[in-house]
Amino acid sequence: MPESLRVGVVGAGYVGLTSAACLAELGHAVSCVDVDETKIAMLRAGEVPISEPRLPELVAGHQEAGRLTFGTDLASLADAELVLLCLPTPTGRGGTADLGAFDSALGTLRHVLAPDCVVAIKSTVPVGTGDRAARVLGLPVVSNPEFLREGHAVADFLHPDRIVIGAHEERAAARVEALYARLDGPRLRTDPASAELAKYASNAFLALKVSYVNELAELCERVGADVTDVVGTMGLDDRIGAAFLSPGPGWGGSCLPKDTRALLHTAEETGMDFAVLADAVAANARQRDRVVAKIRHAATGSRGGSLAGVRIGLLGLTFKAGTDDLRDSPALAVAAALAAEGALLTGYDPGLARGADLADVQLVDDPALAAKDAAALVLLTEWPQFRELNWSQLAQLTERACLVDCRNLLHPAEVADAGFTYWGLGR
Ligand code: UGA
């Protein structure tokens, strides 16, 4: 029978809340602490502030069973055997990770934690942060990066494709290993610096892959090839893999943009020009501009390219399907650029409540309202339910029946049959 640990989780964001609920599911006794009193009050009342499958059930069930508690006082972690740091590390000055919240927690924890406590860092932090935290706390600190995806957070936690443990000491590594004793999945035991870098390297590589495919889509258009078949062929090679080869309006979200910037900053600090990564970031901005140019072309046609006063309907605003998260959403970056040219934007997103307040887009709760009188309808997020829309009806509602599919989600022939002139990416 794997041992049950007294675990403290600091931070109730995506990583913290998912970890806390899932560790309770694995049989540990978990206290989750966050400085945000409103959030903690919500969680105590069983309300989960993020949209993640299974998370509300886990939070409610384990709170009721007494395996999961929420609070705002770090002092409550005095008897924890293991503390996981799950604090946000947003982009700070010059692209570096801002460790303000992280350091502030360390400042309190150093007076609170028991002398035999082990600390593990789940936040994405620059190389060397774990060793620095160990010096501040006077305790062993293990790097244990998290690889969960938004929209799949619980499943990714409970069925990990890897568990990375970066530690100097065996005793501390064993404590973290015990936390996951009930989980399958390969373990990778390494030093803290390698574990810290591995997380950045993974996210940056994913960004690189998408930037590559977005540039490839542009080349496909220029030479008259179909990117779907090109990446379909590439993906069958095990060395390349089929995932992360879908062209789109650019990569976004709360992780890839921040982590690529931070990794570039780390490289710069060492005097290294990480040129391939810098260009992946530049390619992401080029992709937004390309998408905007395509929409301008589709929407204005004979009007000579000015978007001033032109109505455009947007389908999908979140940074990817399956989430309600708008942070660093490429769809919103495209919307901002269109609005800056004077376009009038109406947007529909199945993940967003109607009341959400957006700077550049009037949010509606029906795709038909986004299509109404639009010079172009633009699909920006790959929600699968968009495939099932009544495209003939939507074509009738638009002013010009132009459809720009920025995720290559739809079958061009089918929407053409429905009456649309279709633009995809790279096909
Ligand atoms: C990402 C990583 O995938 C996780 O492994 C990692 O744990 C997480 O960051 C994190 O650091 O916490 P997430 O931010 O949820 O997860 O988003 P992804 O699913 O990676 O998507 C990132 C962006 O790339 C989205 O804008 C998505 O639309 C875009 N994308 C992805 C494409 O444009 N094409 C693709 O083929 C794949």
Short mmCIF file of C-alpha atoms and ligand atoms in Angstrom, two decimals:
data_model
loop_
_atom_site.label_atom_id
_atom_site.label_comp_id
_atom_site.label_asym_id
_atom_site.label_seq_id
_atom_site.Cartn_x
_atom_site.Cartn_y
_atom_site.Cartn_z
CA MET A 1 0.00 0.00 0.00
CA PRO A 2 1.68 3.28 -1.06
CA GLU A 3 2.11 5.72 1.81
CA SER A 4 -0.19 8.68 2.24
CA LEU A 5 1.61 11.99 2.75
CA ARG A 6 0.63 15.30 4.32
CA VAL A 7 1.01 17.60 1.35
CA GLY A 8 0.89 21.40 1.14
CA VAL A 9 0.16 23.00 -2.21
CA VAL A 10 1.03 26.67 -2.52
CA GLY A 11 -1.01 28.37 -5.25
CA ALA A 12 -4.52 27.47 -6.44
CA GLY A 13 -4.10 28.28 -10.14
CA TYR A 14 -4.26 25.72 -12.96
CA VAL A 15 -1.28 23.71 -11.76
CA GLY A 16 -1.87 24.10 -8.02
CA LEU A 17 -5.57 23.35 -8.01
CA THR A 18 -5.25 20.40 -10.38
CA SER A 19 -2.32 19.00 -8.38
CA ALA A 20 -4.13 19.45 -5.06
CA ALA A 21 -7.32 17.74 -6.27
CA CYS A 22 -5.45 14.92 -8.01
CA LEU A 23 -3.11 14.27 -5.07
CA ALA A 24 -6.18 13.97 -2.83
CA GLU A 25 -7.52 11.51 -5.41
CA LEU A 26 -4.28 9.52 -4.97
CA GLY A 27 -5.00 9.27 -1.24
CA HIS A 28 -2.83 12.06 0.19
CA ALA A 29 -4.01 14.63 2.74
CA VAL A 30 -3.75 17.94 0.92
CA SER A 31 -3.90 21.57 2.12
CA CYS A 32 -4.01 24.07 -0.70
CA VAL A 33 -3.10 27.68 0.15
CA ASP A 34 -3.54 30.80 -1.96
CA VAL A 35 -3.32 34.50 -1.07
CA ASP A 36 -6.49 35.21 -3.07
CA GLU A 37 -9.21 35.17 -0.41
CA THR A 38 -12.06 35.37 -2.91
CA LYS A 39 -10.77 32.34 -4.81
CA ILE A 40 -10.33 30.34 -1.61
CA ALA A 41 -13.85 31.25 -0.45
CA MET A 42 -15.19 30.04 -3.82
CA LEU A 43 -13.26 26.80 -3.61
CA ARG A 44 -14.46 26.15 -0.06
CA ALA A 45 -18.00 26.57 -1.37
CA GLY A 46 -17.20 23.95 -4.03
CA GLU A 47 -16.97 26.43 -6.94
CA VAL A 48 -14.04 25.85 -9.27
CA PRO A 49 -12.89 29.04 -11.01
CA ILE A 50 -11.41 27.31 -14.07
CA SER A 51 -13.06 25.17 -16.69
CA GLU A 52 -11.45 21.71 -16.52
CA PRO A 53 -13.19 18.36 -17.02
CA ARG A 54 -13.55 16.33 -13.75
CA LEU A 55 -11.98 19.04 -11.58
CA PRO A 56 -15.23 20.22 -9.90
CA GLU A 57 -16.14 16.65 -8.94
CA LEU A 58 -12.69 15.97 -7.49
CA VAL A 59 -12.62 19.25 -5.54
CA ALA A 60 -16.11 18.71 -4.11
CA GLY A 61 -15.67 15.01 -3.34
CA HIS A 62 -12.31 15.25 -1.62
CA GLN A 63 -13.24 18.36 0.35
CA GLU A 64 -16.27 16.52 1.64
CA ALA A 65 -14.16 13.48 2.52
CA GLY A 66 -11.73 15.76 4.40
CA ARG A 67 -8.73 14.86 2.21
CA LEU A 68 -8.55 18.35 0.65
CA THR A 69 -8.69 21.67 2.47
CA PHE A 70 -8.31 25.24 1.25
CA GLY A 71 -6.90 28.21 3.15
CA THR A 72 -5.04 31.49 2.87
CA ASP A 73 -2.49 31.01 5.64
CA LEU A 74 0.89 29.50 4.78
CA ALA A 75 1.41 28.83 8.50
CA SER A 76 -1.11 26.00 8.15
CA LEU A 77 1.59 24.06 6.27
CA ALA A 78 3.77 23.71 9.38
CA ASP A 79 3.21 19.96 9.61
CA ALA A 80 3.44 19.22 5.86
CA GLU A 81 5.87 16.46 4.85
CA LEU A 82 6.01 17.75 1.30
CA VAL A 83 5.18 21.20 -0.08
CA LEU A 84 4.58 21.82 -3.78
CA LEU A 85 5.19 25.33 -5.06
CA CYS A 86 2.66 26.05 -7.82
CA LEU A 87 2.93 29.83 -8.10
CA PRO A 88 2.55 31.87 -11.28
CA THR A 89 5.75 32.92 -13.05
CA PRO A 90 4.48 35.46 -15.62
CA THR A 91 6.69 37.37 -18.03
CA GLY A 92 8.64 40.09 -16.23
CA ARG A 93 11.24 42.66 -17.22
CA GLY A 94 13.13 41.91 -20.42
CA GLY A 95 11.23 38.63 -20.96
CA THR A 96 12.55 36.97 -17.83
CA ALA A 97 10.16 35.06 -15.56
CA ASP A 98 8.77 37.29 -12.81
CA LEU A 99 9.42 35.45 -9.55
CA GLY A 100 7.69 38.03 -7.32
CA ALA A 101 4.90 35.71 -6.08
CA PHE A 102 7.33 32.81 -5.82
CA ASP A 103 9.87 34.73 -3.74
CA SER A 104 7.23 36.21 -1.52
CA ALA A 105 5.97 32.70 -0.68
CA LEU A 106 9.55 31.56 0.06
CA GLY A 107 9.97 34.52 2.42
CA THR A 108 7.05 33.28 4.53
CA LEU A 109 7.66 29.54 4.16
CA ARG A 110 11.19 29.78 5.52
CA HIS A 111 9.71 30.62 8.95
CA VAL A 112 6.95 28.04 8.72
CA LEU A 113 8.06 24.71 7.31
CA ALA A 114 9.16 21.81 9.52
CA PRO A 115 12.89 20.90 9.47
CA ASP A 116 12.23 17.54 7.79
CA CYS A 117 9.91 18.96 5.11
CA VAL A 118 10.81 18.53 1.43
CA VAL A 119 9.83 21.21 -1.08
CA ALA A 120 9.10 20.52 -4.75
CA ILE A 121 8.76 23.18 -7.44
CA LYS A 122 6.00 22.55 -9.96
CA SER A 123 5.96 26.11 -11.35
CA THR A 124 7.99 26.71 -14.50
CA VAL A 125 11.05 28.51 -13.12
CA PRO A 126 14.40 29.55 -14.60
CA VAL A 127 17.37 27.25 -14.18
CA GLY A 128 18.95 27.74 -10.77
CA THR A 129 15.73 28.76 -8.98
CA GLY A 130 15.49 25.44 -7.11
CA ASP A 131 19.00 25.72 -5.71
CA ARG A 132 18.35 29.33 -4.72
CA ALA A 133 15.09 28.31 -2.99
CA ALA A 134 16.98 25.57 -1.12
CA ARG A 135 19.39 28.19 0.22
CA VAL A 136 16.52 30.49 1.31
CA LEU A 137 14.52 27.71 2.97
CA GLY A 138 17.38 25.66 4.36
CA LEU A 139 15.49 22.57 3.10
CA PRO A 140 15.95 20.18 0.19
CA VAL A 141 14.21 21.52 -2.92
CA VAL A 142 13.31 19.21 -5.80
CA SER A 143 12.43 20.32 -9.31
CA ASN A 144 9.28 18.46 -10.38
CA PRO A 145 7.90 20.30 -13.43
CA GLU A 146 4.29 19.82 -14.50
CA PHE A 147 3.34 19.04 -18.08
CA LEU A 148 -0.42 19.39 -18.00
CA ARG A 149 -2.37 20.93 -20.86
CA GLU A 150 -5.31 23.22 -20.27
CA GLY A 151 -8.53 21.38 -20.98
CA HIS A 152 -6.85 18.04 -20.17
CA ALA A 153 -5.30 18.98 -16.84
CA VAL A 154 -6.78 16.22 -14.66
CA ALA A 155 -6.22 13.48 -17.24
CA ASP A 156 -2.64 14.66 -17.84
CA PHE A 157 -1.93 14.65 -14.09
CA LEU A 158 -3.38 11.19 -13.47
CA HIS A 159 -1.93 9.64 -16.64
CA PRO A 160 1.40 11.42 -17.05
CA ASP A 161 3.60 10.76 -20.05
CA ARG A 162 6.60 11.44 -17.76
CA ILE A 163 7.38 12.25 -14.15
CA VAL A 164 10.53 14.33 -13.85
CA ILE A 165 12.37 14.49 -10.53
CA GLY A 166 15.37 16.78 -10.38
CA ALA A 167 17.08 16.46 -6.99
CA HIS A 168 20.52 16.54 -5.41
CA GLU A 169 19.56 14.21 -2.56
CA GLU A 170 18.10 10.72 -2.73
CA ARG A 171 15.95 11.17 0.40
CA ALA A 172 14.20 14.21 -1.09
CA ALA A 173 13.79 12.50 -4.47
CA ALA A 174 12.26 9.46 -2.74
CA ARG A 175 9.71 11.66 -0.93
CA VAL A 176 8.54 13.14 -4.24
CA GLU A 177 8.59 9.69 -5.84
CA ALA A 178 6.27 8.47 -3.02
CA LEU A 179 3.78 11.17 -3.97
CA TYR A 180 3.27 9.54 -7.36
CA ALA A 181 3.61 5.89 -6.28
CA ARG A 182 0.12 5.10 -7.58
CA LEU A 183 0.72 6.62 -11.00
CA ASP A 184 2.06 4.83 -14.06
CA GLY A 185 4.37 6.55 -16.50
CA PRO A 186 8.13 6.76 -17.00
CA ARG A 187 10.20 8.40 -14.25
CA LEU A 188 13.15 10.55 -15.12
CA ARG A 189 15.55 11.13 -12.25
CA THR A 190 17.98 13.98 -12.85
CA ASP A 191 19.55 17.08 -11.30
CA PRO A 192 17.44 20.21 -10.60
CA ALA A 193 18.95 22.32 -13.40
CA SER A 194 18.21 19.68 -16.04
CA ALA A 195 14.64 19.24 -14.78
CA GLU A 196 14.07 23.01 -14.82
CA LEU A 197 15.46 23.35 -18.32
CA ALA A 198 13.55 20.28 -19.57
CA LYS A 199 10.24 22.04 -18.94
CA TYR A 200 11.24 25.14 -20.91
CA ALA A 201 12.83 23.03 -23.62
CA SER A 202 9.61 21.04 -24.07
CA ASN A 203 7.33 24.07 -24.39
CA ALA A 204 9.79 25.90 -26.64
CA PHE A 205 10.06 22.86 -28.89
CA LEU A 206 6.27 22.69 -29.21
CA ALA A 207 6.27 26.39 -30.17
CA LEU A 208 9.03 25.72 -32.69
CA LYS A 209 7.01 22.89 -34.23
CA VAL A 210 3.91 25.06 -34.71
CA SER A 211 5.95 27.98 -36.08
CA TYR A 212 7.58 25.59 -38.54
CA VAL A 213 4.24 24.32 -39.76
CA ASN A 214 2.81 27.85 -40.02
CA GLU A 215 5.73 28.93 -42.21
CA LEU A 216 5.37 25.72 -44.20
CA ALA A 217 1.70 26.54 -44.81
CA GLU A 218 2.77 29.85 -46.33
CA LEU A 219 5.21 28.05 -48.62
CA CYS A 220 2.47 25.58 -49.59
CA GLU A 221 0.29 28.48 -50.73
CA ARG A 222 3.12 29.93 -52.80
CA VAL A 223 3.92 26.66 -54.58
CA GLY A 224 0.37 25.30 -54.81
CA ALA A 225 0.79 22.39 -52.37
CA ASP A 226 -1.69 21.27 -49.67
CA VAL A 227 -0.24 21.56 -46.16
CA THR A 228 -2.64 18.92 -44.83
CA ASP A 229 -1.08 16.29 -47.07
CA VAL A 230 2.44 17.60 -46.48
CA VAL A 231 2.17 17.36 -42.66
CA GLY A 232 0.13 14.14 -42.97
CA THR A 233 3.15 12.65 -44.69
CA MET A 234 5.62 14.12 -42.20
CA GLY A 235 3.62 12.96 -39.17
CA LEU A 236 3.84 9.30 -40.18
CA ASP A 237 7.56 9.45 -39.49
CA ASP A 238 7.95 8.41 -35.83
CA ARG A 239 10.93 10.70 -35.48
CA ILE A 240 8.70 13.70 -36.28
CA GLY A 241 5.33 12.63 -34.83
CA ALA A 242 1.90 13.76 -35.96
CA ALA A 243 1.08 16.05 -33.02
CA PHE A 244 1.52 19.82 -33.07
CA LEU A 245 1.56 20.02 -36.85
CA SER A 246 -1.69 21.92 -37.38
CA PRO A 247 -1.35 25.39 -38.87
CA GLY A 248 -3.25 28.14 -37.08
CA PRO A 249 -3.27 31.83 -36.22
CA GLY A 250 -0.17 31.31 -34.04
CA TRP A 251 0.57 29.66 -30.72
CA GLY A 252 -0.69 31.31 -27.57
CA GLY A 253 -1.98 30.61 -24.09
CA SER A 254 -0.51 31.17 -20.67
CA CYS A 255 2.56 28.98 -21.20
CA LEU A 256 4.16 28.81 -24.66
CA PRO A 257 4.60 32.59 -25.18
CA LYS A 258 5.87 33.20 -21.64
CA ASP A 259 8.18 30.18 -21.60
CA THR A 260 9.77 30.87 -25.00
CA ARG A 261 10.48 34.44 -23.88
CA ALA A 262 11.97 33.26 -20.61
CA LEU A 263 14.14 30.63 -22.32
CA LEU A 264 15.43 33.22 -24.78
CA HIS A 265 16.24 35.42 -21.82
CA THR A 266 18.15 32.60 -20.12
CA ALA A 267 20.15 32.00 -23.30
CA GLU A 268 20.89 35.72 -23.62
CA GLU A 269 22.15 35.83 -20.04
CA THR A 270 24.74 33.24 -20.95
CA GLY A 271 25.73 35.26 -24.03
CA MET A 272 24.13 32.74 -26.40
CA ASP A 273 22.08 33.68 -29.43
CA PHE A 274 19.34 31.00 -29.50
CA ALA A 275 18.55 32.03 -33.08
CA VAL A 276 16.25 29.17 -34.04
CA LEU A 277 13.99 29.89 -31.07
CA ALA A 278 14.10 33.66 -31.60
CA ASP A 279 12.91 33.08 -35.15
CA ALA A 280 10.09 30.80 -33.96
CA VAL A 281 8.88 33.74 -31.87
CA ALA A 282 9.25 36.15 -34.80
CA ALA A 283 7.42 33.64 -37.04
CA ASN A 284 4.52 33.69 -34.59
CA ALA A 285 4.13 37.46 -35.09
CA ARG A 286 4.46 37.01 -38.87
CA GLN A 287 1.69 34.41 -38.72
CA ARG A 288 -0.69 36.84 -37.05
CA ASP A 289 0.09 39.44 -39.74
CA ARG A 290 -0.42 36.87 -42.51
CA VAL A 291 -3.78 35.84 -41.10
CA VAL A 292 -4.85 39.48 -40.82
CA ALA A 293 -3.80 40.10 -44.45
CA LYS A 294 -5.79 37.06 -45.59
CA ILE A 295 -8.88 38.25 -43.72
CA ARG A 296 -8.45 41.77 -45.14
CA HIS A 297 -8.24 40.34 -48.63
CA ALA A 298 -11.27 38.08 -48.13
CA ALA A 299 -13.43 40.70 -46.44
CA THR A 300 -12.75 43.71 -48.61
CA GLY A 301 -12.46 42.13 -52.07
CA SER A 302 -13.25 44.91 -54.51
CA ARG A 303 -13.41 47.55 -51.75
CA GLY A 304 -9.70 48.11 -52.12
CA GLY A 305 -8.47 46.70 -48.85
CA SER A 306 -9.77 49.14 -46.27
CA LEU A 307 -11.39 47.45 -43.28
CA ALA A 308 -12.87 50.69 -41.92
CA GLY A 309 -16.51 50.00 -41.07
CA VAL A 310 -16.38 46.44 -42.47
CA ARG A 311 -18.29 43.84 -40.44
CA ILE A 312 -16.39 40.66 -39.60
CA GLY A 313 -17.72 37.69 -37.64
CA LEU A 314 -15.28 35.68 -35.53
CA LEU A 315 -15.83 32.04 -34.55
CA GLY A 316 -13.65 31.09 -31.58
CA LEU A 317 -11.73 33.50 -29.35
CA THR A 318 -10.01 31.32 -26.75
CA PHE A 319 -6.34 30.42 -27.34
CA LYS A 320 -7.33 26.88 -28.30
CA ALA A 321 -10.45 24.72 -28.18
CA GLY A 322 -11.62 23.10 -24.95
CA THR A 323 -10.81 26.00 -22.64
CA ASP A 324 -12.32 29.33 -21.58
CA ASP A 325 -8.86 30.86 -21.33
CA LEU A 326 -8.19 34.03 -23.32
CA ARG A 327 -4.67 34.68 -22.04
CA ASP A 328 -2.31 35.46 -24.92
CA SER A 329 -4.96 34.19 -27.34
CA PRO A 330 -3.86 34.52 -30.99
CA ALA A 331 -7.55 35.01 -31.87
CA LEU A 332 -7.64 38.15 -29.73
CA ALA A 333 -4.37 39.38 -31.26
CA VAL A 334 -5.92 38.99 -34.71
CA ALA A 335 -9.09 40.75 -33.47
CA ALA A 336 -7.04 43.65 -32.06
CA ALA A 337 -5.23 44.10 -35.39
CA LEU A 338 -8.52 44.04 -37.35
CA ALA A 339 -10.15 46.48 -34.92
CA ALA A 340 -7.16 48.81 -35.24
CA GLU A 341 -7.94 48.98 -38.97
CA GLY A 342 -11.54 49.96 -38.21
CA ALA A 343 -13.28 46.57 -38.66
CA LEU A 344 -16.48 46.01 -36.67
CA LEU A 345 -16.15 42.66 -34.90
CA THR A 346 -18.75 40.28 -33.56
CA GLY A 347 -17.53 37.06 -31.94
CA TYR A 348 -18.94 33.74 -30.81
CA ASP A 349 -17.10 31.21 -28.65
CA PRO A 350 -18.67 28.09 -27.13
CA GLY A 351 -16.35 28.37 -24.11
CA LEU A 352 -17.25 31.94 -23.18
CA ALA A 353 -20.27 33.28 -21.36
CA ARG A 354 -22.12 36.04 -23.15
CA GLY A 355 -21.35 38.62 -20.47
CA ALA A 356 -17.57 38.40 -20.94
CA ASP A 357 -16.09 41.81 -21.55
CA LEU A 358 -13.77 42.03 -24.56
CA ALA A 359 -12.03 45.16 -25.75
CA ASP A 360 -12.38 44.74 -29.51
CA VAL A 361 -15.19 42.23 -30.00
CA GLN A 362 -18.90 42.27 -29.33
CA LEU A 363 -19.55 38.82 -27.88
CA VAL A 364 -22.72 37.00 -29.00
CA ASP A 365 -24.17 33.66 -27.92
CA ASP A 366 -25.09 32.29 -31.33
CA PRO A 367 -22.88 31.75 -34.40
CA ALA A 368 -25.74 33.13 -36.53
CA LEU A 369 -25.36 36.50 -34.82
CA ALA A 370 -21.64 36.51 -35.64
CA ALA A 371 -22.43 35.72 -39.28
CA LYS A 372 -25.18 38.29 -39.68
CA ASP A 373 -24.26 40.89 -42.34
CA ALA A 374 -20.56 39.97 -42.07
CA ALA A 375 -18.30 40.63 -45.03
CA ALA A 376 -16.28 37.64 -43.84
CA LEU A 377 -16.68 34.92 -41.26
CA VAL A 378 -13.37 33.93 -39.66
CA LEU A 379 -12.82 30.66 -37.76
CA LEU A 380 -10.01 31.23 -35.25
CA THR A 381 -10.29 28.44 -32.67
CA GLU A 382 -10.67 24.75 -33.54
CA TRP A 383 -13.82 23.94 -31.53
CA PRO A 384 -14.98 20.61 -33.05
CA GLN A 385 -18.65 21.68 -32.82
CA PHE A 386 -17.97 24.27 -35.54
CA ARG A 387 -17.88 21.35 -37.99
CA GLU A 388 -21.56 20.70 -37.25
CA LEU A 389 -22.79 24.26 -37.87
CA ASN A 390 -25.47 24.87 -40.48
CA TRP A 391 -23.11 26.45 -42.98
CA SER A 392 -25.78 27.01 -45.67
CA GLN A 393 -27.82 29.04 -43.21
CA LEU A 394 -24.76 30.99 -42.08
CA ALA A 395 -23.81 31.74 -45.71
CA GLN A 396 -27.28 33.23 -46.28
CA LEU A 397 -26.92 35.48 -43.25
CA THR A 398 -23.58 36.95 -44.25
CA GLU A 399 -23.17 39.89 -46.57
CA ARG A 400 -20.52 38.31 -48.79
CA ALA A 401 -20.32 34.57 -47.88
CA CYS A 402 -16.54 34.59 -47.41
CA LEU A 403 -15.10 32.13 -44.92
CA VAL A 404 -11.53 32.26 -43.61
CA ASP A 405 -10.75 29.02 -41.77
CA CYS A 406 -7.61 29.79 -39.75
CA ARG A 407 -7.48 26.25 -38.29
CA ASN A 408 -8.15 24.23 -41.47
CA LEU A 409 -10.98 22.66 -39.50
CA LEU A 410 -13.59 22.43 -42.26
CA HIS A 411 -13.85 20.52 -45.53
CA PRO A 412 -13.39 23.16 -48.25
CA ALA A 413 -15.71 21.35 -50.67
CA GLU A 414 -18.53 21.09 -48.10
CA VAL A 415 -18.50 24.77 -47.17
CA ALA A 416 -18.17 25.68 -50.84
CA ASP A 417 -21.33 23.61 -51.45
CA ALA A 418 -22.97 25.58 -48.64
CA GLY A 419 -22.30 28.74 -50.64
CA PHE A 420 -19.08 30.07 -49.10
CA THR A 421 -15.93 31.19 -50.84
CA TYR A 422 -13.34 29.36 -48.70
CA TRP A 423 -9.85 30.41 -47.59
CA GLY A 424 -7.77 28.05 -45.46
CA LEU A 425 -4.11 28.15 -44.45
CA GLY A 426 -1.68 26.49 -46.83
CA ARG A 427 -4.27 24.78 -48.95
C1 UGA B 1 1.29 23.81 -22.96
C2 UGA B 1 1.99 22.46 -23.18
O1 UGA B 1 1.39 21.77 -24.28
C3 UGA B 1 1.88 21.59 -21.92
O2 UGA B 1 2.62 20.38 -22.12
C4 UGA B 1 2.47 22.36 -20.74
O3 UGA B 1 2.40 21.62 -19.55
C5 UGA B 1 1.70 23.66 -20.57
O4 UGA B 1 1.82 24.44 -21.79
C6 UGA B 1 2.31 24.40 -19.42
O5 UGA B 1 3.47 24.79 -19.51
O6 UGA B 1 1.67 24.51 -18.37
P1 UGA B 1 -1.25 24.65 -23.10
O7 UGA B 1 -0.75 26.02 -22.74
O8 UGA B 1 -2.48 24.12 -22.45
O9 UGA B 1 -0.10 23.57 -22.81
O10 UGA B 1 -1.48 24.73 -24.67
P2 UGA B 1 -1.14 23.78 -25.92
O11 UGA B 1 -2.13 22.71 -26.06
O12 UGA B 1 0.29 23.41 -25.88
O13 UGA B 1 -1.37 24.83 -27.13
C7 UGA B 1 -0.52 25.97 -27.26
C8 UGA B 1 -0.86 26.78 -28.48
O14 UGA B 1 -0.39 26.15 -29.68
C9 UGA B 1 -2.35 27.02 -28.69
O15 UGA B 1 -2.54 28.36 -29.07
C10 UGA B 1 -2.70 26.06 -29.81
O16 UGA B 1 -3.83 26.45 -30.56
C11 UGA B 1 -1.43 26.11 -30.64
N1 UGA B 1 -1.26 24.94 -31.52
C12 UGA B 1 -1.04 23.71 -30.97
C13 UGA B 1 -1.31 25.09 -32.89
O17 UGA B 1 -1.52 26.21 -33.43
N2 UGA B 1 -1.13 23.99 -33.69
C14 UGA B 1 -0.90 22.76 -33.17
O18 UGA B 1 -0.73 21.80 -33.96
C15 UGA B 1 -0.86 22.61 -31.79
#
